């Protein structure tokens, strides 16, 4: 069940995933608001530095998604989802705690901590000076997080956050490109589609996304690919009149289908691969139909 939820999760659009992530940040913040009883206060520079540190750590955790391909193969995609969402909750929890401390420092109460979660308005919370120059409740901080050095540290962490985000996005893009070329990656992708959409839905998706015609050799062209129920039908046009389909040709075609690694998860799931050969005139030369039994899966 968790794996199915994870599959549905990663199938969401980028904007939806961002909204879900922010929702879990809010959950963490609500928990912090209810459990925080401390009267501590935090000044502007440490607040900025701690905030960017939280953003950096939450962003860095997302590197786990670069393991999504082996996770799909191994069936533990749910673990990556759990780590990612747990990081969002933790980020919201600690960000809320320092926002509460900043609100107390700036306004004498914690109610303005809400500003931290409102775009643009959060700068108001950040820039408001401390209400008292000296306070017994102010959190002591190390020099690197205080004053001007704390501001510099914050900007360095902000740049690091942007850098790690760009790195993850670039690695994910390269991983997607490799997945389109590597047989094992293709198998994992098809396995993922079958779990997400079912066998018939996957076959229809593959057929709809196929870009035909595809030239196979000097006389053979893959003209169209169709999905009919659990059958994937591939029609070839042969520019050779009077051709007949011999037993040897049928065996070669069948062996080729069985050896084509991206087909393996489809066949194991119960798909039938049917290849039809026709002349340019429309006369059918013959057909080859393969199931998992023929391939020994």
PDB file of N, CA and C in Angstrom, residues 69-111:
ATOM      1  N   UNK A  69      15.321   5.454  -9.212  1.00  0.00           N
ATOM      2  CA  UNK A  69      15.330   4.320 -10.149  1.00  0.00           C
ATOM      3  C   UNK A  69      15.567   2.997  -9.441  1.00  0.00           C
ATOM      4  N   UNK A  70      16.650   2.851  -8.661  1.00  0.00           N
ATOM      5  CA  UNK A  70      16.796   1.584  -7.919  1.00  0.00           C
ATOM      6  C   UNK A  70      15.678   1.379  -6.900  1.00  0.00           C
ATOM      7  N   UNK A  71      15.109   2.472  -6.392  1.00  0.00           N
ATOM      8  CA  UNK A  71      13.999   2.337  -5.439  1.00  0.00           C
ATOM      9  C   UNK A  71      12.777   1.756  -6.124  1.00  0.00           C
ATOM     10  N   UNK A  72      12.530   2.169  -7.355  1.00  0.00           N
ATOM     11  CA  UNK A  72      11.397   1.615  -8.105  1.00  0.00           C
ATOM     12  C   UNK A  72      11.613   0.130  -8.385  1.00  0.00           C
ATOM     13  N   UNK A  73      12.871  -0.219  -8.725  1.00  0.00           N
ATOM     14  CA  UNK A  73      13.179  -1.625  -8.994  1.00  0.00           C
ATOM     15  C   UNK A  73      13.033  -2.454  -7.723  1.00  0.00           C
ATOM     16  N   UNK A  74      13.532  -1.915  -6.617  1.00  0.00           N
ATOM     17  CA  UNK A  74      13.515  -2.652  -5.350  1.00  0.00           C
ATOM     18  C   UNK A  74      12.220  -2.563  -4.584  1.00  0.00           C
ATOM     19  N   UNK A  75      11.300  -1.685  -5.011  1.00  0.00           N
ATOM     20  CA  UNK A  75      10.013  -1.568  -4.338  1.00  0.00           C
ATOM     21  C   UNK A  75      10.051  -0.789  -3.045  1.00  0.00           C
ATOM     22  N   UNK A  76      11.039   0.110  -2.903  1.00  0.00           N
ATOM     23  CA  UNK A  76      11.095   0.907  -1.678  1.00  0.00           C
ATOM     24  C   UNK A  76      11.023   2.407  -1.993  1.00  0.00           C
ATOM     25  N   UNK A  77      10.271   2.750  -3.030  1.00  0.00           N
ATOM     26  CA  UNK A  77      10.078   4.155  -3.366  1.00  0.00           C
ATOM     27  C   UNK A  77       9.403   4.889  -2.213  1.00  0.00           C
ATOM     28  N   UNK A  78       8.584   4.150  -1.456  1.00  0.00           N
ATOM     29  CA  UNK A  78       7.887   4.755  -0.314  1.00  0.00           C
ATOM     30  C   UNK A  78       8.870   5.304   0.714  1.00  0.00           C
ATOM     31  N   UNK A  79      10.049   4.661   0.837  1.00  0.00           N
ATOM     32  CA  UNK A  79      11.036   5.121   1.814  1.00  0.00           C
ATOM     33  C   UNK A  79      11.581   6.493   1.425  1.00  0.00           C
ATOM     34  N   UNK A  80      11.798   6.706   0.116  1.00  0.00           N
ATOM     35  CA  UNK A  80      12.261   8.016  -0.344  1.00  0.00           C
ATOM     36  C   UNK A  80      11.204   9.082  -0.076  1.00  0.00           C
ATOM     37  N   UNK A  81       9.950   8.721  -0.333  1.00  0.00           N
ATOM     38  CA  UNK A  81       8.857   9.656  -0.063  1.00  0.00           C
ATOM     39  C   UNK A  81       8.805   9.994   1.418  1.00  0.00           C
ATOM     40  N   UNK A  82       8.951   8.976   2.270  1.00  0.00           N
ATOM     41  CA  UNK A  82       8.884   9.192   3.713  1.00  0.00           C
ATOM     42  C   UNK A  82      10.016  10.099   4.187  1.00  0.00           C
ATOM     43  N   UNK A  83      11.222   9.884   3.652  1.00  0.00           N
ATOM     44  CA  UNK A  83      12.367  10.721   4.035  1.00  0.00           C
ATOM     45  C   UNK A  83      12.138  12.161   3.602  1.00  0.00           C
ATOM     46  N   UNK A  84      11.668  12.331   2.381  1.00  0.00           N
ATOM     47  CA  UNK A  84      11.440  13.680   1.853  1.00  0.00           C
ATOM     48  C   UNK A  84      10.391  14.433   2.657  1.00  0.00           C
ATOM     49  N   UNK A  85       9.273  13.776   2.937  1.00  0.00           N
ATOM     50  CA  UNK A  85       8.201  14.438   3.676  1.00  0.00           C
ATOM     51  C   UNK A  85       8.571  14.643   5.141  1.00  0.00           C
ATOM     52  N   UNK A  86       9.322  13.692   5.705  1.00  0.00           N
ATOM     53  CA  UNK A  86       9.783  13.861   7.093  1.00  0.00           C
ATOM     54  C   UNK A  86      10.702  15.074   7.201  1.00  0.00           C
ATOM     55  N   UNK A  87      11.529  15.290   6.180  1.00  0.00           N
ATOM     56  CA  UNK A  87      12.398  16.466   6.163  1.00  0.00           C
ATOM     57  C   UNK A  87      11.569  17.743   6.124  1.00  0.00           C
ATOM     58  N   UNK A  88      10.475  17.735   5.374  1.00  0.00           N
ATOM     59  CA  UNK A  88       9.602  18.912   5.308  1.00  0.00           C
ATOM     60  C   UNK A  88       8.967  19.186   6.668  1.00  0.00           C
ATOM     61  N   UNK A  89       8.509  18.122   7.328  1.00  0.00           N
ATOM     62  CA  UNK A  89       7.910  18.293   8.658  1.00  0.00           C
ATOM     63  C   UNK A  89       8.948  18.827   9.640  1.00  0.00           C
ATOM     64  N   UNK A  90      10.149  18.243   9.626  1.00  0.00           N
ATOM     65  CA  UNK A  90      11.208  18.692  10.532  1.00  0.00           C
ATOM     66  C   UNK A  90      11.597  20.135  10.244  1.00  0.00           C
ATOM     67  N   UNK A  91      11.675  20.473   8.953  1.00  0.00           N
ATOM     68  CA  UNK A  91      12.004  21.845   8.588  1.00  0.00           C
ATOM     69  C   UNK A  91      10.965  22.822   9.092  1.00  0.00           C
ATOM     70  N   UNK A  92       9.683  22.474   8.921  1.00  0.00           N
ATOM     71  CA  UNK A  92       8.614  23.328   9.420  1.00  0.00           C
ATOM     72  C   UNK A  92       8.642  23.461  10.931  1.00  0.00           C
ATOM     73  N   UNK A  93       8.967  22.366  11.605  1.00  0.00           N
ATOM     74  CA  UNK A  93       9.006  22.369  13.078  1.00  0.00           C
ATOM     75  C   UNK A  93      10.077  23.333  13.595  1.00  0.00           C
ATOM     76  N   UNK A  94      11.308  23.178  13.097  1.00  0.00           N
ATOM     77  CA  UNK A  94      12.403  24.008  13.609  1.00  0.00           C
ATOM     78  C   UNK A  94      12.304  25.452  13.114  1.00  0.00           C
ATOM     79  N   UNK A  95      11.788  25.637  11.892  1.00  0.00           N
ATOM     80  CA  UNK A  95      11.612  26.997  11.384  1.00  0.00           C
ATOM     81  C   UNK A  95      10.576  27.746  12.213  1.00  0.00           C
ATOM     82  N   UNK A  96       9.515  27.051  12.608  1.00  0.00           N
ATOM     83  CA  UNK A  96       8.499  27.679  13.447  1.00  0.00           C
ATOM     84  C   UNK A  96       9.077  28.047  14.807  1.00  0.00           C
ATOM     85  N   UNK A  97       9.907  27.191  15.351  1.00  0.00           N
ATOM     86  CA  UNK A  97      10.485  27.464  16.669  1.00  0.00           C
ATOM     87  C   UNK A  97      11.353  28.725  16.648  1.00  0.00           C
ATOM     88  N   UNK A  98      12.177  28.876  15.622  1.00  0.00           N
ATOM     89  CA  UNK A  98      13.009  30.080  15.584  1.00  0.00           C
ATOM     90  C   UNK A  98      12.177  31.301  15.217  1.00  0.00           C
ATOM     91  N   UNK A  99      11.070  31.091  14.444  1.00  0.00           N
ATOM     92  CA  UNK A  99      10.177  32.211  14.131  1.00  0.00           C
ATOM     93  C   UNK A  99       9.487  32.710  15.398  1.00  0.00           C
ATOM     94  N   UNK A 100       9.109  31.782  16.268  1.00  0.00           N
ATOM     95  CA  UNK A 100       8.485  32.153  17.550  1.00  0.00           C
ATOM     96  C   UNK A 100       9.486  32.954  18.390  1.00  0.00           C
ATOM     97  N   UNK A 101      10.734  32.490  18.424  1.00  0.00           N
ATOM     98  CA  UNK A 101      11.765  33.198  19.188  1.00  0.00           C
ATOM     99  C   UNK A 101      12.033  34.575  18.596  1.00  0.00           C
ATOM    100  N   UNK A 102      12.014  34.681  17.265  1.00  0.00           N
ATOM    101  CA  UNK A 102      12.230  35.984  16.613  1.00  0.00           C
ATOM    102  C   UNK A 102      11.074  36.936  16.904  1.00  0.00           C
ATOM    103  N   UNK A 103       9.846  36.404  16.913  1.00  0.00           N
ATOM    104  CA  UNK A 103       8.678  37.224  17.201  1.00  0.00           C
ATOM    105  C   UNK A 103       8.748  37.776  18.620  1.00  0.00           C
ATOM    106  N   UNK A 104       9.167  36.945  19.565  1.00  0.00           N
ATOM    107  CA  UNK A 104       9.284  37.410  20.952  1.00  0.00           C
ATOM    108  C   UNK A 104      10.348  38.507  21.063  1.00  0.00           C
ATOM    109  N   UNK A 105      11.437  38.307  20.325  1.00  0.00           N
ATOM    110  CA  UNK A 105      12.520  39.277  20.383  1.00  0.00           C
ATOM    111  C   UNK A 105      12.093  40.618  19.783  1.00  0.00           C
ATOM    112  N   UNK A 106      11.314  40.558  18.699  1.00  0.00           N
ATOM    113  CA  UNK A 106      10.946  41.783  17.994  1.00  0.00           C
ATOM    114  C   UNK A 106       9.706  42.458  18.565  1.00  0.00           C
ATOM    115  N   UNK A 107       8.731  41.665  19.040  1.00  0.00           N
ATOM    116  CA  UNK A 107       7.434  42.227  19.439  1.00  0.00           C
ATOM    117  C   UNK A 107       7.056  41.940  20.889  1.00  0.00           C
ATOM    118  N   UNK A 108       7.799  41.069  21.545  1.00  0.00           N
ATOM    119  CA  UNK A 108       7.481  40.750  22.926  1.00  0.00           C
ATOM    120  C   UNK A 108       6.464  39.648  23.080  1.00  0.00           C
ATOM    121  N   UNK A 109       6.010  39.051  21.971  1.00  0.00           N
ATOM    122  CA  UNK A 109       5.069  37.930  22.005  1.00  0.00           C
ATOM    123  C   UNK A 109       5.329  37.049  20.787  1.00  0.00           C
ATOM    124  N   UNK A 110       4.692  35.874  20.731  1.00  0.00           N
ATOM    125  CA  UNK A 110       4.974  34.902  19.668  1.00  0.00           C
ATOM    126  C   UNK A 110       3.995  34.951  18.505  1.00  0.00           C
ATOM    127  N   UNK A 111       2.992  35.818  18.585  1.00  0.00           N
ATOM    128  CA  UNK A 111       1.914  35.778  17.591  1.00  0.00           C
ATOM    129  C   UNK A 111       2.377  36.153  16.176  1.00  0.00           C
TER     130      UNK A 111
END
